[in-house]
Amino acid sequence: MRGIRTDLAAEARDLWRESAGETSALPGVEARQDTENGFPVETIRILDERGEQALGKPRGTYVTLELEPLLRREAGAFRRGAGVVAARLRALLGLGEGEGVLVAGLGNRAMTPDVLGPMTLEHMLATRHLVSALPETFGGLRPVSLLETGVLGTTGLESSELIRAVVQRLRPKAVVAIDALASRRLDRVCRTLQLSDTGIAPGSGVGNSRPELSRSSLGVPVVAVGIPTVVDAATLAADLTARSGLGERPPEDFASASEGLMVTPREIDARMRELSRLLGYGLNLALQEGLTLEDITALMG
Amino acid sequence: MRGIRTDLAAEARDLWRESAGETSALPGVEARQDTENGFPVETIRILDERGEQALGKPRGTYVTLELEPLLRREAGAFRRGAGVVAARLRALLGLGEGEGVLVAGLGNRAMTPDVLGPMTLEHMLATRHLVSALPETFGGLRPVSLLETGVLGTTGLESSELIRAVVQRLRPKAVVAIDALASRRLDRVCRTLQLSDTGIAPGSGVGNSRPELSRSSLGVPVVAVGIPTVVDAATLAADLTARSGLGERPPEDFASASEGLMVTPREIDARMRELSRLLGYGLNLALQEGLTLEDITALMG
Amino acid sequence: MRGIRTDLAAEARDLWRESAGETSALPGVEARQDTENGFPVETIRILDERGEQALGKPRGTYVTLELEPLLRREAGAFRRGAGVVAARLRALLGLGEGEGVLVAGLGNRAMTPDVLGPMTLEHMLATRHLVSALPETFGGLRPVSLLETGVLGTTGLESSELIRAVVQRLRPKAVVAIDALASRRLDRVCRTLQLSDTGIAPGSGVGNSRPELSRSSLGVPVVAVGIPTVVDAATLAADLTARSGLGERPPEDFASASEGLMVTPREIDARMRELSRLLGYGLNLALQEGLTLEDITALMG
Amino acid sequence: MRGIRTDLAAEARDLWRESAGETSALPGVEARQDTENGFPVETIRILDERGEQALGKPRGTYVTLELEPLLRREAGAFRRGAGVVAARLRALLGLGEGEGVLVAGLGNRAMTPDVLGPMTLEHMLATRHLVSALPETFGGLRPVSLLETGVLGTTGLESSELIRAVVQRLRPKAVVAIDALASRRLDRVCRTLQLSDTGIAPGSGVGNSRPELSRSSLGVPVVAVGIPTVVDAATLAADLTARSGLGERPPEDFASASEGLMVTPREIDARMRELSRLLGYGLNLALQEGLTLEDITALMG
């Protein structure tokens, strides 16, 4: 379907079904649903080229966590959600003890729905310098470095170039890249979290274009972590028009007026604070296996 | 038309025309178009009860300024635009020399598209204390006080209650109320500025409800100044559906998913900085007739 | 001692002793030391005019809490400290059930060591609107309104004028005024918290001058809450010179160079965040007797 | 003199004179005073090892600009000051046409007096991506990249490591490093600007320690740009005590209480905004020879 843009594998799968028919078998793709700590989790595996073409995404594993329990403010939802994020991330990363990680926060601090990456870093523990300076005290920690990449327009430097430069120097065993995503559907915005072991494909993200970040470009595994924070106004219109049975394209004047606009929650500033905290704590738990939520809070100072 | 929400008199007039037919005469309403300093300006006067009912707004004068020259970054557009805002505001306020004014910035600092009021105050000169402490030096200035009202949820206090309390104590000759507005049409968002001498009606604004601020509630004239910064996602859907010829209502599932969402420019943070500066300087020029843009910049420190 | 400026009654008492001799009895003043929840607490009562003259402060009760356990990050220090603040505030306020309170945050958001008042409000529950809109649901809460006063230079309005206007309209049973303080001694900065039932005297605070806020000016009891966040560079020099046995005045060139300078912790931004949170939670606990720390966290959203 | 810490060559020279006597010749050091665009400028050249030992700084050129005309808000001071910064920087950099530059902003965004580096970057044009993507349009610009290094405690990465990694990848012809400095004297804080072609020596800056950034560590010339924003409270005490004729050390209890404290202007937040703007515009003018102040303002958007 033209004009529809999504960074979520689960949405790409739904789009395929809408055009191919609900009952068709999707070749080269496996999916399963679970509930973990009370959170609905879907795991989609794109197995081969057929799956890649059907969903328009590279092969690999995509984990989608629905955040409803957190939004409903269920008791213990933060702790439970951070636990699921941690467990799934650990599985995707598959790191050995003490292997170093570089965590990159992508996106634009000056644009609220794009602030997820930089703001998540504020909730994370940088430990690389501690481990190397005081190995007796901090030897139990995994060495973690944090990098806020900024955006091309204000740095003159592609995020991917900066990350590559740092990877070449620090030689981490894996990279985690955090970024805000675009979604197709309103009811996913700020309500879904996606983890994948495929890195970040060119052209995703909230800003106009993101460069590729993948094992092939960086030489180490790249796990991408993201939350959809906007729907393109143009995507919304295309979707709405299609669902209204009017055909594939929204009215011409609408399409031009929607340029440069996005749909986002009224409470986007508050949502970004809440979600970046969940991500940050989930990442800390994943990377530092010996620490509890309380330890992390104490260490954050 | 159900589900369409707008704070702009010009849009209310367009909506009336869409349902009554382009050629119908609109009773009780006068309108004229001008170009001032290169900016398109429309003046709508609601003259009587017929006009009030047709447009759903109280009688009075509504001035709409289109901001295209500023957005196209035309040479001198900031200075010219601030000049138009100042001239029109002065005409609506009709103040005598040295008469004091209270400027109230409404809205929520923690919600980007609602930050217009508080952020505009950051570009304004507070002079009341200077005029009263050093009348020889500052006697040429109009006494101006600035009040950031905050929002009910974080203060426990209606903006209107706070403004009334301050008006009763300071006894200004007029109140200027600055607030972000909701628009119906995407192509108006962050591109239009409205001034009116009718105050603010209940239920407008970006937040859920704004209290009435008017001459009848405050006892002094109230000039409202605003810029549309969002379109309700629900309004967008209703508008799009209607224009598609599908009837009045968008699909049911869409209506529920769009709850709590808004459409706003990707660059909303940058737009708010730019537009609040235009408003602030326009207001300063309107209130301090003896000062130039350069004087104001120097006094802002 | 000339040139020494302090907002702390405990420091004023120490200064008196330094000039009068350690063993002299201080007339019209009572003091006692306690430890509560592990925090050292001193209570000074200025009983009559002799005490007022000796200490240069109005009669009333001054409670000083030393924050060492918090700074050492002792286990449970936040909870224990907030409990002591709450218990002492409650005793100073002496409110009946359901009696309304106005909490005013004084100071300048644009000046880090002066941000204590505004930042504390960010950690407080505004409840007045809830209690009046939904008395069945929220009837158990005390109606609390929050007011950020801003500063004269940017509003044109004295904090005291604004507070008086609001008090006249809302008729609360008491006012709590939060403000950053100046201390004389480096080892008190960001390490001491003072509560008093005397309101705020003219000329205290971090900014140049604060207006009086007291029962006599507002018509209701005023409890002041503050933390010293700076030492005047001039005070520091006077103090250091005096203690060096060099006489009362620092070198002339030093006095002029120290104008407009202050001594403050390197980590002042982090300290302000931590201390405003302690104050905010302590105040919430004091005002809402039925709530726990966990309730407050949940309600803050 | 023990306990005195300064990053300014002009202060190091003054300290040498204080101990050696005003009339002594300082070997291996040349100095001259000028006035440029109304700003007093001093140029100190450390020529050889004798000079290095006397002043405790590496050989090279140190330019000190006194900012009084800016602080007195003289007419045109911003434009004149930015012009002097630009001319002196250009002379120190000695770049050929179109040669690329990496500008690094050092320091901690979460600590006001240390924010000079990151905040200056906000006033600078990143052009590298424009020059390479649209050489016909932007070929007249010098390719400039901007890098905010963050601080070790929050990134796990030394600023110098990050800069080295980026230099190895981008191969700029020079690095400009911006950092807040520590001064010895109160009357220099936020009133002096230093440029030097020696890079940054270990242990300078506002934070505890800065790593070396120099031609020998990076392989390209490094020009350091800084403004003193604090005096150590301990330095202040040592200085004051010395000048009082009391000997070299302040009272013991004072020394311990002053740990972790700094002396800084009350208006430090406003000063940082003003000074970072001056630096940013001066740097832009230095690097982009074809642009005027007005061009830069227009391009900053």
Short mmCIF file of C-alpha atoms in Angstrom, two decimals, chain D:
data_model
loop_
_atom_site.label_atom_id
_atom_site.label_comp_id
_atom_site.label_asym_id
_atom_site.label_seq_id
_atom_site.Cartn_x
_atom_site.Cartn_y
_atom_site.Cartn_z
CA MET D 1 52.27 29.47 45.36
CA ARG D 2 50.56 26.36 46.62
CA GLY D 3 46.81 25.85 46.26
CA ILE D 4 46.41 28.39 43.46
CA ARG D 5 44.94 26.97 40.32
CA THR D 6 44.58 28.84 37.05
CA ASP D 7 44.10 27.99 33.40
CA LEU D 8 45.05 31.46 32.20
CA ALA D 9 48.56 32.20 30.97
CA ALA D 10 48.14 35.86 31.93
CA GLU D 11 47.45 34.84 35.54
CA ALA D 12 50.35 32.41 35.58
CA ARG D 13 52.57 35.29 34.49
CA ASP D 14 51.15 37.52 37.26
CA LEU D 15 51.74 34.78 39.84
CA TRP D 16 55.33 34.47 38.70
CA ARG D 17 55.77 38.19 39.10
CA GLU D 18 54.27 38.20 42.57
CA SER D 19 56.82 35.71 43.77
CA ALA D 20 59.81 36.93 41.73
CA GLY D 21 59.20 40.65 42.07
CA GLU D 22 57.59 43.11 39.69
CA THR D 23 60.77 44.24 38.01
CA SER D 24 62.29 40.85 37.27
CA ALA D 25 62.64 39.91 33.62
CA LEU D 26 60.66 36.76 32.78
CA PRO D 27 62.92 34.59 30.66
CA GLY D 28 61.57 32.75 27.65
CA VAL D 29 58.32 34.72 27.56
CA GLU D 30 57.23 37.61 25.36
CA ALA D 31 54.12 39.69 25.95
CA ARG D 32 52.40 42.58 24.25
CA GLN D 33 49.25 44.60 24.83
CA ASP D 34 46.95 45.90 22.10
CA THR D 35 43.51 47.32 21.75
CA GLU D 36 41.45 45.81 18.93
CA ASN D 37 37.97 47.02 18.06
CA GLY D 38 37.97 48.66 21.49
CA PHE D 39 38.80 45.43 23.33
CA PRO D 40 42.04 45.12 25.34
CA VAL D 41 44.01 42.14 24.00
CA GLU D 42 47.16 40.65 25.47
CA THR D 43 49.37 38.23 23.56
CA ILE D 44 51.76 36.05 25.58
CA ARG D 45 54.28 33.85 23.80
CA ILE D 46 56.04 31.12 25.71
CA LEU D 47 59.16 30.63 23.65
CA ASP D 48 61.22 27.91 25.28
CA GLU D 49 61.69 25.62 28.22
CA ARG D 50 62.54 28.45 30.60
CA GLY D 51 59.20 30.06 29.85
CA GLU D 52 57.40 26.74 30.18
CA GLN D 53 58.85 26.19 33.61
CA ALA D 54 58.23 29.71 34.83
CA LEU D 55 54.55 29.68 33.85
CA GLY D 56 53.83 25.95 34.12
CA LYS D 57 52.30 25.89 30.64
CA PRO D 58 53.46 24.47 27.29
CA ARG D 59 55.15 26.76 24.75
CA GLY D 60 52.94 28.50 22.25
CA THR D 61 50.79 31.59 21.87
CA TYR D 62 48.13 32.63 24.38
CA VAL D 63 45.75 35.46 23.50
CA THR D 64 43.67 37.06 26.25
CA LEU D 65 40.71 39.26 25.42
CA GLU D 66 39.11 41.39 28.13
CA LEU D 67 35.36 41.49 27.73
CA GLU D 68 34.60 44.74 29.55
CA PRO D 69 33.09 46.51 26.49
CA LEU D 70 30.59 43.67 26.20
CA LEU D 71 29.71 43.70 29.89
CA ARG D 72 29.20 47.47 29.84
CA ARG D 73 26.83 46.89 26.91
CA GLU D 74 28.68 49.37 24.74
CA ALA D 75 27.11 50.00 21.36
CA GLY D 76 28.22 47.43 18.81
CA ALA D 77 30.24 45.50 21.38
CA PHE D 78 28.91 42.11 20.32
CA ARG D 79 29.85 42.65 16.67
CA ARG D 80 33.24 44.12 17.54
CA GLY D 81 34.05 41.39 20.04
CA ALA D 82 33.05 38.60 17.67
CA GLY D 83 35.29 40.24 15.07
CA VAL D 84 38.33 40.19 17.37
CA VAL D 85 37.72 36.56 18.33
CA ALA D 86 37.44 35.66 14.65
CA ALA D 87 40.61 37.49 13.58
CA ARG D 88 42.73 36.05 16.36
CA LEU D 89 41.40 32.53 15.88
CA ARG D 90 42.08 32.66 12.17
CA ALA D 91 45.67 33.69 12.86
CA LEU D 92 46.16 30.82 15.33
CA LEU D 93 44.54 28.26 13.02
CA GLY D 94 46.31 29.31 9.81
CA LEU D 95 44.00 27.20 7.64
CA GLY D 96 43.96 27.00 3.85
CA GLU D 97 40.78 27.45 1.84
CA GLY D 98 38.22 24.69 2.23
CA GLU D 99 40.24 22.75 4.81
CA GLY D 100 37.94 20.95 7.23
CA VAL D 101 37.70 21.59 10.97
CA LEU D 102 36.31 19.63 13.89
CA VAL D 103 34.96 21.79 16.72
CA ALA D 104 34.66 19.97 20.05
CA GLY D 105 32.55 21.34 22.91
CA LEU D 106 33.87 19.95 26.20
CA GLY D 107 32.14 20.06 29.56
CA ASN D 108 29.07 19.04 31.46
CA ARG D 109 25.63 20.21 30.39
CA ALA D 110 24.26 19.43 33.85
CA MET D 111 26.57 21.90 35.62
CA THR D 112 25.97 25.52 34.74
CA PRO D 113 29.53 26.94 34.80
CA ASP D 114 30.72 23.97 32.76
CA VAL D 115 28.17 24.40 30.00
CA LEU D 116 30.26 26.77 27.90
CA GLY D 117 31.44 24.13 25.42
CA PRO D 118 28.09 22.45 24.68
CA MET D 119 26.23 25.76 24.64
CA THR D 120 28.68 27.38 22.22
CA LEU D 121 28.00 24.57 19.75
CA GLU D 122 24.33 25.61 19.73
CA HIS D 123 25.41 28.87 18.10
CA MET D 124 27.56 27.24 15.44
CA LEU D 125 26.99 26.19 11.86
CA ALA D 126 27.64 22.55 10.98
CA THR D 127 28.47 22.56 7.29
CA ARG D 128 30.38 19.39 6.46
CA HIS D 129 27.29 17.52 5.26
CA LEU D 130 26.15 20.49 3.14
CA VAL D 131 29.49 20.92 1.42
CA SER D 132 29.70 17.24 0.52
CA ALA D 133 26.06 16.80 -0.52
CA LEU D 134 25.66 20.04 -2.51
CA PRO D 135 29.12 21.22 -3.49
CA GLU D 136 27.78 23.62 -6.16
CA THR D 137 25.59 25.45 -3.66
CA PHE D 138 27.73 25.21 -0.54
CA GLY D 139 31.20 24.82 -2.01
CA GLY D 140 32.12 28.24 -0.65
CA LEU D 141 31.76 27.05 2.92
CA ARG D 142 34.48 25.39 4.93
CA PRO D 143 33.43 21.88 6.06
CA VAL D 144 32.86 22.08 9.81
CA SER D 145 31.71 19.26 12.11
CA LEU D 146 30.56 19.77 15.69
CA LEU D 147 31.08 17.27 18.48
CA GLU D 148 29.69 17.54 22.00
CA THR D 149 31.92 15.21 23.98
CA GLY D 150 29.93 14.82 27.19
CA VAL D 151 31.82 13.91 30.34
CA LEU D 152 33.46 10.71 31.49
CA GLY D 153 31.06 10.10 34.39
CA THR D 154 28.00 9.97 32.15
CA THR D 155 29.50 8.48 28.98
CA GLY D 156 32.23 6.12 30.19
CA LEU D 157 34.39 7.67 27.48
CA GLU D 158 37.17 10.25 27.85
CA SER D 159 36.52 13.37 25.75
CA SER D 160 39.98 12.90 24.29
CA GLU D 161 39.25 9.30 23.26
CA LEU D 162 36.09 10.35 21.49
CA ILE D 163 37.81 13.25 19.74
CA ARG D 164 40.68 11.04 18.67
CA ALA D 165 38.29 8.45 17.24
CA VAL D 166 36.50 11.12 15.23
CA VAL D 167 39.73 12.77 14.07
CA GLN D 168 41.02 9.44 12.79
CA ARG D 169 37.87 8.97 10.75
CA LEU D 170 37.17 12.50 9.46
CA ARG D 171 40.78 13.67 9.09
CA PRO D 172 40.11 17.36 9.70
CA LYS D 173 43.00 19.81 9.21
CA ALA D 174 42.55 21.25 12.71
CA VAL D 175 40.59 20.83 15.93
CA VAL D 176 39.08 23.68 17.95
CA ALA D 177 38.35 22.70 21.57
CA ILE D 178 36.00 24.87 23.62
CA ASP D 179 35.99 24.54 27.39
CA ALA D 180 35.17 26.46 30.54
CA LEU D 181 38.27 27.45 32.51
CA ALA D 182 39.16 28.00 36.13
CA SER D 183 40.59 31.33 37.13
CA ARG D 184 42.53 32.47 40.12
CA ARG D 185 41.00 35.89 40.44
CA LEU D 186 37.41 36.88 41.01
CA ASP D 187 37.63 39.83 38.67
CA ARG D 188 38.48 37.58 35.73
CA VAL D 189 35.47 35.26 36.05
CA CYS D 190 33.24 35.56 32.97
CA ARG D 191 35.22 38.65 31.94
CA THR D 192 38.15 37.21 30.02
CA LEU D 193 38.48 34.99 26.98
CA GLN D 194 41.61 33.00 26.16
CA LEU D 195 42.64 31.52 22.82
CA SER D 196 45.76 29.42 22.43
CA ASP D 197 47.43 27.19 19.87
CA THR D 198 48.69 24.78 22.52
CA GLY D 199 45.60 22.65 22.94
CA ILE D 200 44.37 21.68 26.39
CA ALA D 201 46.73 20.43 29.06
CA PRO D 202 45.78 17.60 31.41
CA GLY D 203 43.99 18.67 34.56
CA SER D 204 42.66 22.02 33.44
CA GLY D 205 39.02 22.97 33.10
CA VAL D 206 36.16 23.23 35.54
CA GLY D 207 35.67 19.50 36.12
CA ASN D 208 38.19 17.49 38.05
CA SER D 209 40.48 16.57 35.23
CA ARG D 210 40.64 17.08 31.52
CA PRO D 211 42.68 14.84 29.27
CA GLU D 212 45.35 16.22 27.00
CA LEU D 213 44.26 17.49 23.61
CA SER D 214 47.21 18.59 21.54
CA ARG D 215 48.92 18.25 18.20
CA SER D 216 51.05 15.47 19.63
CA SER D 217 48.06 13.45 20.88
CA LEU D 218 45.76 14.11 17.89
CA GLY D 219 48.15 14.57 15.00
CA VAL D 220 46.60 17.88 13.91
CA PRO D 221 46.84 21.41 15.34
CA VAL D 222 44.54 22.05 18.30
CA VAL D 223 43.37 25.54 19.15
CA ALA D 224 41.82 25.87 22.61
CA VAL D 225 39.14 28.47 23.32
CA GLY D 226 37.96 29.14 26.83
CA ILE D 227 36.47 31.53 29.34
CA PRO D 228 37.01 31.31 33.10
CA THR D 229 33.64 30.71 34.73
CA VAL D 230 34.63 29.83 38.27
CA VAL D 231 37.23 30.33 40.94
CA ASP D 232 37.82 27.35 43.22
CA ALA D 233 36.70 28.26 46.72
CA ALA D 234 40.01 26.78 47.86
CA THR D 235 41.95 28.95 45.39
CA LEU D 236 40.03 31.98 46.56
CA ALA D 237 40.92 31.25 50.16
CA ALA D 238 44.56 30.63 49.37
CA ASP D 239 44.73 33.83 47.36
CA LEU D 240 42.95 35.91 49.97
CA THR D 241 45.06 34.52 52.77
CA ALA D 242 48.25 35.18 50.85
CA ARG D 243 47.28 38.72 50.02
CA SER D 244 46.33 39.35 53.63
CA GLY D 245 49.94 38.67 54.52
CA LEU D 246 48.94 35.70 56.65
CA GLY D 247 51.10 33.19 54.92
CA GLU D 248 50.34 30.62 52.34
CA ARG D 249 47.56 28.59 53.82
CA PRO D 250 43.99 29.38 54.82
CA PRO D 251 42.64 28.12 58.16
CA GLU D 252 42.40 24.32 58.28
CA ASP D 253 38.64 24.15 58.86
CA PHE D 254 38.08 26.53 55.99
CA ALA D 255 40.08 24.43 53.60
CA SER D 256 38.00 21.37 54.38
CA ALA D 257 34.69 23.23 54.19
CA SER D 258 35.57 24.73 50.83
CA GLU D 259 36.01 21.33 49.21
CA GLY D 260 33.65 20.93 46.28
CA LEU D 261 32.64 24.58 46.31
CA MET D 262 33.24 27.22 43.68
CA VAL D 263 32.81 30.95 43.33
CA THR D 264 30.75 32.02 40.40
CA PRO D 265 28.64 35.02 39.35
CA ARG D 266 25.08 35.19 40.67
CA GLU D 267 24.02 35.68 37.09
CA ILE D 268 25.98 32.69 35.81
CA ASP D 269 23.08 31.26 33.77
CA ALA D 270 22.62 34.54 31.89
CA ARG D 271 26.39 34.98 31.46
CA MET D 272 26.75 31.52 29.94
CA ARG D 273 24.07 32.31 27.38
CA GLU D 274 25.72 35.59 26.44
CA LEU D 275 29.30 34.34 26.33
CA SER D 276 28.52 31.16 24.42
CA ARG D 277 26.80 33.28 21.79
CA LEU D 278 29.86 35.53 21.49
CA LEU D 279 32.15 32.53 21.14
CA GLY D 280 29.88 30.75 18.68
CA TYR D 281 29.59 33.74 16.38
CA GLY D 282 33.30 34.49 16.64
CA LEU D 283 34.09 30.90 15.69
CA ASN D 284 31.65 30.92 12.78
CA LEU D 285 33.21 34.13 11.45
CA ALA D 286 36.69 32.68 11.82
CA LEU D 287 35.85 29.46 10.01
CA GLN D 288 33.56 30.80 7.29
CA GLU D 289 35.44 33.75 5.88
CA GLY D 290 32.77 34.65 3.34
CA LEU D 291 29.94 35.07 5.85
CA THR D 292 28.80 38.11 7.84
CA LEU D 293 27.07 38.11 11.23
CA GLU D 294 23.76 38.60 9.41
CA ASP D 295 24.40 35.63 7.10
CA ILE D 296 25.12 33.46 10.10
CA THR D 297 21.96 34.53 11.92
CA ALA D 298 19.92 33.75 8.82
CA LEU D 299 21.58 30.34 8.37
CA MET D 300 21.08 29.39 12.03
CA GLY D 301 17.31 29.37 11.39
#
